PDB file of C-alpha atoms in Angstrom:
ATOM      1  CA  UNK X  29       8.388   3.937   4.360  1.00  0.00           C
ATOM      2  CA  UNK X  30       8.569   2.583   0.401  1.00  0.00           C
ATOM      3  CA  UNK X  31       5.264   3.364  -0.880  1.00  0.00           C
ATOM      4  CA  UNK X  32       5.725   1.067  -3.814  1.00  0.00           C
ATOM      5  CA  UNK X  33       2.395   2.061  -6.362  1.00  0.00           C
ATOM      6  CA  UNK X  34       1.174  -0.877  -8.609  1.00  0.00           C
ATOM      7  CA  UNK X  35       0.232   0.301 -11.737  1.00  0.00           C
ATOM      8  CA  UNK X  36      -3.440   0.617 -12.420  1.00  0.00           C
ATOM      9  CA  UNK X  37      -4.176  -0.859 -15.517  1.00  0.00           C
ATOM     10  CA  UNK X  38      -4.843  -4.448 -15.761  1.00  0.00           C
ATOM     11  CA  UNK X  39      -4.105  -5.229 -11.977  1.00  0.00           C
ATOM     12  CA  UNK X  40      -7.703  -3.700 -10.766  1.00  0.00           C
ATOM     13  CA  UNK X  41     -11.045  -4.220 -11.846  1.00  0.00           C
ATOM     14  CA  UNK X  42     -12.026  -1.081 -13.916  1.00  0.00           C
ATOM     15  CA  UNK X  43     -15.580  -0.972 -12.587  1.00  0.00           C
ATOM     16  CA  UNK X  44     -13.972  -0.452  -9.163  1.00  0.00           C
ATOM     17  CA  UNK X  45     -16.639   2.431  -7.726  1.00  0.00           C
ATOM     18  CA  UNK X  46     -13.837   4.757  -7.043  1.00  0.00           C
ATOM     19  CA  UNK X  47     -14.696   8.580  -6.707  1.00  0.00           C
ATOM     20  CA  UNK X  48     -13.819  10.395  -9.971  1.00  0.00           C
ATOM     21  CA  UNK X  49     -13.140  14.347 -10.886  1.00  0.00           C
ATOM     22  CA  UNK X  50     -17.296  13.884 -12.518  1.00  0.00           C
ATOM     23  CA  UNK X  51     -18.456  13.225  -9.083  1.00  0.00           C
ATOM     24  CA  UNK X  52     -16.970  16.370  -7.421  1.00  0.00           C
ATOM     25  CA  UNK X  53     -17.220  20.593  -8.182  1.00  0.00           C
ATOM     26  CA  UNK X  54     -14.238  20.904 -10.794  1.00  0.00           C
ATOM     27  CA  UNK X  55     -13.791  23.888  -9.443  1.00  0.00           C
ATOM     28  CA  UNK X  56     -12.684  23.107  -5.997  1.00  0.00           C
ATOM     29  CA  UNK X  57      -9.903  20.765  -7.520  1.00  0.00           C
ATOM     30  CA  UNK X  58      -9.214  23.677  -9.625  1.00  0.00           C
ATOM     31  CA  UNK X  59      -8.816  26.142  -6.351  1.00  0.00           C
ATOM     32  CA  UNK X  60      -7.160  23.701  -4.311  1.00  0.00           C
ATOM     33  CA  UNK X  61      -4.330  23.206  -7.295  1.00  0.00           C
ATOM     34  CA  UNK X  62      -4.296  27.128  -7.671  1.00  0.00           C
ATOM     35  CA  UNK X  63      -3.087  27.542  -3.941  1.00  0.00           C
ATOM     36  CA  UNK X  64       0.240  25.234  -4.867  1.00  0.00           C
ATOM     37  CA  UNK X  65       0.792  26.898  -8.076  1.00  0.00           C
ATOM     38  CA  UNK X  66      -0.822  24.627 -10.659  1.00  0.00           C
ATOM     39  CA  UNK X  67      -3.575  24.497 -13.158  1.00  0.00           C
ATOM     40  CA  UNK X  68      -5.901  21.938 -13.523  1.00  0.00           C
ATOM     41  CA  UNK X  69      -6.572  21.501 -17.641  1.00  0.00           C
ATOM     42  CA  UNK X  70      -9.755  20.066 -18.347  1.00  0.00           C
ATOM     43  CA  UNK X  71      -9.406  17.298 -21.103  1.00  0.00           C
ATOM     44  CA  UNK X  72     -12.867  16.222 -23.386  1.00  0.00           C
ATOM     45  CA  UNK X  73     -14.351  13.221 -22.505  1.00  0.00           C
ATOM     46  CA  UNK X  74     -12.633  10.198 -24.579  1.00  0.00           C
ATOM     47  CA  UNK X  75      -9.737  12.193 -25.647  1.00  0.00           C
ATOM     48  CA  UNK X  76      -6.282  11.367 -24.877  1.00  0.00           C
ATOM     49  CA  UNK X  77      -4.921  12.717 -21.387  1.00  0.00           C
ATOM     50  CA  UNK X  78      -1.962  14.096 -22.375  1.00  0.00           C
ATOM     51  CA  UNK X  79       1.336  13.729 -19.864  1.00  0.00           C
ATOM     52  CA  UNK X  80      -0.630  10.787 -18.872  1.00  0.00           C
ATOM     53  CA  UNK X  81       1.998   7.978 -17.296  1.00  0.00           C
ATOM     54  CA  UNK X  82      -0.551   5.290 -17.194  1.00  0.00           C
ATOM     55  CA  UNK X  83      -2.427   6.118 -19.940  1.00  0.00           C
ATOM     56  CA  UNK X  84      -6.139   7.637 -19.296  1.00  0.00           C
ATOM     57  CA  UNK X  85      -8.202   8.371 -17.410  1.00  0.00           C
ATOM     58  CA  UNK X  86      -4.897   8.530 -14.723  1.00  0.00           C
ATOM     59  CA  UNK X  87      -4.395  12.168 -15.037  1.00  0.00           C
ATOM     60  CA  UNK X  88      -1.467  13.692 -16.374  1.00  0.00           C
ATOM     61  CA  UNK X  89       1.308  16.817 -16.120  1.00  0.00           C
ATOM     62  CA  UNK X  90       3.013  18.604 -18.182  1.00  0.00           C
ATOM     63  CA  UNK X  91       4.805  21.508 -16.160  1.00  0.00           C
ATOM     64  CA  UNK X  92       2.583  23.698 -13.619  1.00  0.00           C
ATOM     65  CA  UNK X  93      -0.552  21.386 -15.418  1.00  0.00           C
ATOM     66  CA  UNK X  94      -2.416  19.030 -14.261  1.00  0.00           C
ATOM     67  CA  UNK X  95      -4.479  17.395 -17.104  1.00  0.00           C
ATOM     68  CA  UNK X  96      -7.606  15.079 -16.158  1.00  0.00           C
ATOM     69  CA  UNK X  97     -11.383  14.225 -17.620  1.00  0.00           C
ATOM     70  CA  UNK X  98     -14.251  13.804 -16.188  1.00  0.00           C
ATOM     71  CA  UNK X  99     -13.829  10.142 -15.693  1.00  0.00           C
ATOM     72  CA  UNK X 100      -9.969  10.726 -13.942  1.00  0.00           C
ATOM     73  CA  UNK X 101     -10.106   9.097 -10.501  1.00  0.00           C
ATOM     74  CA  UNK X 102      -9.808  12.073  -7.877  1.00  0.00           C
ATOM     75  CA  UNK X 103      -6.790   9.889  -6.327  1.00  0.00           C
ATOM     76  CA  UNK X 104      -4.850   9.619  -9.616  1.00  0.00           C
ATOM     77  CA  UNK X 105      -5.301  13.621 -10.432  1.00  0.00           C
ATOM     78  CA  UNK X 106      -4.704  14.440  -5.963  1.00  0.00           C
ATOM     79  CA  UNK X 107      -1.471  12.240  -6.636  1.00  0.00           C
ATOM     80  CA  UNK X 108      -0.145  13.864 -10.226  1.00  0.00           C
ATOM     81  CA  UNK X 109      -0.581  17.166  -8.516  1.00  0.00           C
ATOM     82  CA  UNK X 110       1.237  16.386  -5.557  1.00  0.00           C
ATOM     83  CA  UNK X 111       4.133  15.207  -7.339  1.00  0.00           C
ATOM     84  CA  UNK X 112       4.725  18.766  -9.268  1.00  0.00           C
ATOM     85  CA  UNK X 113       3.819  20.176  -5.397  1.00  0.00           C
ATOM     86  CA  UNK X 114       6.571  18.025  -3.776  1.00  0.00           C
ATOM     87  CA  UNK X 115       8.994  20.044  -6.040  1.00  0.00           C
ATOM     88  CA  UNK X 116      10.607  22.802  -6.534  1.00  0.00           C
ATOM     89  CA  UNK X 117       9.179  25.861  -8.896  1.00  0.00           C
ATOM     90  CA  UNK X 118      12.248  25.207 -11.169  1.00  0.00           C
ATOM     91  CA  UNK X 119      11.852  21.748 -11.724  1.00  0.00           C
ATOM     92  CA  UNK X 120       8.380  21.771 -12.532  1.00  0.00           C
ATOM     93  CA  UNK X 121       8.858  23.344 -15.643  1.00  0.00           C
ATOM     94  CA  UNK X 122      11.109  20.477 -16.183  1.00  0.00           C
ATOM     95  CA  UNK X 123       7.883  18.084 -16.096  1.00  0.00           C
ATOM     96  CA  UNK X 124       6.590  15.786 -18.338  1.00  0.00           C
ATOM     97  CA  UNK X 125       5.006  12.550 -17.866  1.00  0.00           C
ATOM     98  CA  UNK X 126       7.084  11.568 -15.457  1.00  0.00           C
ATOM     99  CA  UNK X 127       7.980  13.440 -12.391  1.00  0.00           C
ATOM    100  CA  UNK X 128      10.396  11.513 -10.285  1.00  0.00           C
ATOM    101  CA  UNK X 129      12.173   8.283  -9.912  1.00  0.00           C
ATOM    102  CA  UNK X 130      12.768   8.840  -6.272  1.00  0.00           C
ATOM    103  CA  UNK X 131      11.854   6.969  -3.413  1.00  0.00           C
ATOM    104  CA  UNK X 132      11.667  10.010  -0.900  1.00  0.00           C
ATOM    105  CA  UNK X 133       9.558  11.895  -3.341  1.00  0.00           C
ATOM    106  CA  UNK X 134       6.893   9.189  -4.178  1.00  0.00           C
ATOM    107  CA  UNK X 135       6.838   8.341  -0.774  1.00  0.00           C
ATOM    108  CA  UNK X 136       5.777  12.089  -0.133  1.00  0.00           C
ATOM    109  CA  UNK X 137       2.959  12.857  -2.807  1.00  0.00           C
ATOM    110  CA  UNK X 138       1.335   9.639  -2.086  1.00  0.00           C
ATOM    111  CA  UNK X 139       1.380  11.536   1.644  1.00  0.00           C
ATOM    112  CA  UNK X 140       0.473  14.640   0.243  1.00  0.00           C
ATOM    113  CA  UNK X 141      -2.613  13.515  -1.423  1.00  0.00           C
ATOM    114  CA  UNK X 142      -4.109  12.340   1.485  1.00  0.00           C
ATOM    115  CA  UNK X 143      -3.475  15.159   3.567  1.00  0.00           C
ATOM    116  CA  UNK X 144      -4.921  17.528   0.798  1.00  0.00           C
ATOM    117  CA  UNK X 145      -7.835  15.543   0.401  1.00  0.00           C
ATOM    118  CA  UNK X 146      -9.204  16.375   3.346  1.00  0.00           C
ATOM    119  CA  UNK X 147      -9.545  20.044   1.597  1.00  0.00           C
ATOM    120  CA  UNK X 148     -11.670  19.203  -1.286  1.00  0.00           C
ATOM    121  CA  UNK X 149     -15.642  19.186  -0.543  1.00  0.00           C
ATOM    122  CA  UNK X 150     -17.079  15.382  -0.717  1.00  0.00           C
ATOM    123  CA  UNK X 151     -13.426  13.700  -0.795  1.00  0.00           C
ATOM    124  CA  UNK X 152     -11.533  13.890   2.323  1.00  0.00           C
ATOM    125  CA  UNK X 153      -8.795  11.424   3.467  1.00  0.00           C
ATOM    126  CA  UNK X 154     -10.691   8.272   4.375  1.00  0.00           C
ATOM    127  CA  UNK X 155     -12.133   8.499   1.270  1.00  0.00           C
ATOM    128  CA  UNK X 156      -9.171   9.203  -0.911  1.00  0.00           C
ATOM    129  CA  UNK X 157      -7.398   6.347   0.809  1.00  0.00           C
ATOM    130  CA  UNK X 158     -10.037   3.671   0.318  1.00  0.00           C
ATOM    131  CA  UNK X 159     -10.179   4.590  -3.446  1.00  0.00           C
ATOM    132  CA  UNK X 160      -6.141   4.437  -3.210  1.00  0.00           C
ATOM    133  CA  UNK X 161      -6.628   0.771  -1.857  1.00  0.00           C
ATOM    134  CA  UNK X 162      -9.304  -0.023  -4.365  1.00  0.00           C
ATOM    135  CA  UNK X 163      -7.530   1.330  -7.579  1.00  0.00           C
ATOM    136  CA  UNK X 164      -4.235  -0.706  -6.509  1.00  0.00           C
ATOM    137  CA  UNK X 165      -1.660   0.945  -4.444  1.00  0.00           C
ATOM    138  CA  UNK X 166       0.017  -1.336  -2.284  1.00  0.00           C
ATOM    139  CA  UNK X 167       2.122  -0.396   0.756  1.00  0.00           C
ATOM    140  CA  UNK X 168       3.938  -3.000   3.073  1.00  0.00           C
ATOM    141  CA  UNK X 169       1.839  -2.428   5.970  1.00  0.00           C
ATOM    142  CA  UNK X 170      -1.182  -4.151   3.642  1.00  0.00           C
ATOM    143  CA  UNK X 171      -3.134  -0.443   3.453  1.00  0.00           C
ATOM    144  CA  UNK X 172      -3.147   3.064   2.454  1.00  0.00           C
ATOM    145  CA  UNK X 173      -4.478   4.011   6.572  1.00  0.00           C
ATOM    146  CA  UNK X 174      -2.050   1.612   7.911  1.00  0.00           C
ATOM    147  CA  UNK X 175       0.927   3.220   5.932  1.00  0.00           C
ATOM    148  CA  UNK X 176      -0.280   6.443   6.344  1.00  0.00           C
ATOM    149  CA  UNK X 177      -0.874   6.308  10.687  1.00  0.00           C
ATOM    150  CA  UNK X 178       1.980   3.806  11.045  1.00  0.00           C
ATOM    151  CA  UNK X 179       4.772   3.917   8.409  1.00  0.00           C
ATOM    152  CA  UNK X 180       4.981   7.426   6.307  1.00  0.00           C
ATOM    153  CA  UNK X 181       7.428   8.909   9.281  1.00  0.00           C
ATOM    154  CA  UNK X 182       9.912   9.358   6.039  1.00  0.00           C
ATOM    155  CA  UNK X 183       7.208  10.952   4.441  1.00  0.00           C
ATOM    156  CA  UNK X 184       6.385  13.382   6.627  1.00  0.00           C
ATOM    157  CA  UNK X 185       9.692  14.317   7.999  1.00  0.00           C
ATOM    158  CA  UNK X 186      10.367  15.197   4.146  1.00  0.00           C
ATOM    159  CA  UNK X 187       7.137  17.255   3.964  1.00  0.00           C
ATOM    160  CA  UNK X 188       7.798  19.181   6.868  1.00  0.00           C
ATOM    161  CA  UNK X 189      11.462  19.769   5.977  1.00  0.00           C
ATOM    162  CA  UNK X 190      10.457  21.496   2.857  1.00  0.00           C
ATOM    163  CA  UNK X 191       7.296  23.364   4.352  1.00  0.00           C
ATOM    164  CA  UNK X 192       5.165  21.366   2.667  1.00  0.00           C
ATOM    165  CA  UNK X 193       1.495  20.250   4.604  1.00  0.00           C
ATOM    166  CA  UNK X 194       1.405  17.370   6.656  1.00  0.00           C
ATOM    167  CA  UNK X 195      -1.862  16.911   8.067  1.00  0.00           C
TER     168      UNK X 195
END
């Protein structure tokens, strides 16, 4: 159920091998976030991600926009998406930096971003949720795939509710 998230910096080893925006087309993680209503903003290498909440390369948002680099981990920018996805048009727009301090909802992008990476060329979900494991989420089941088969119930209910994907 409580997918608590451990922040990235400083609790993972940076060199950690994890699949990164560089690594796939752009474009399809543009198209993918163009289906739910968002744009992905490319950011220059070394510059400042803006909306970032953990500082980059984690991606950022700032309303419908998703802002990443080269370098952002596909996970982190999957994950910033899904949280403007998980909510309503209105409150989008409302955005910035930080998109929810609810339970339910984080619970449901960190869902979400497996589920959609099983639409974006050379990611898919086994992948996405090895990187999440790698980077430093922690669930209580010990694993993204063990949360995600055995304990995201919540998750999806809360997905399907809203008529949002769940698998």
């Amino acid at each position: 159920m409580v997918a608590a998230v451990a922040a990235p910096t400083g609790e993972v080893d940076e060199g950690v091998g994890v699949l990164r925006l560089g690594d796939i087309a752009p474009g399809d993680a543009a198209a993918l976030l163009a289906r739910h209503g968002l744009e992905l903003v490319a950011v220059d290498d070394d510059a400042p991600i803006p909306g970032s909440y953990w500082g980059a390369p984690e991606a950022g948002i700032i309303g419908a926009r998703v802002y990443a680099r080269a370098d952002t981990p596909v996970h982190s920018l999957l994950h910033e998406a899904c949280h403007l996805i998980v909510l309503p048009p209105e409150r989008r727009e409302l955005v910035h930096t930080d998109a929810t301090d609810s339970v339910p909802e984080e619970d449901a992008t960190c869902y979400l971003q497996i589920v959609l990476a099983d639409e974006l060329p050379g990611v898919g979900s086994a992948r996405l949720m090895a990187d999440m494991d790698a980077w430093g989420y922690t669930f209580r089941l010990g694993s993204t795939r063990a949360w995600f088969e055995h304990d995201a119930g919540d998750a999806r209910a809360w997905l399907a509710e809203r008529g949002l994907p769940t698998g």
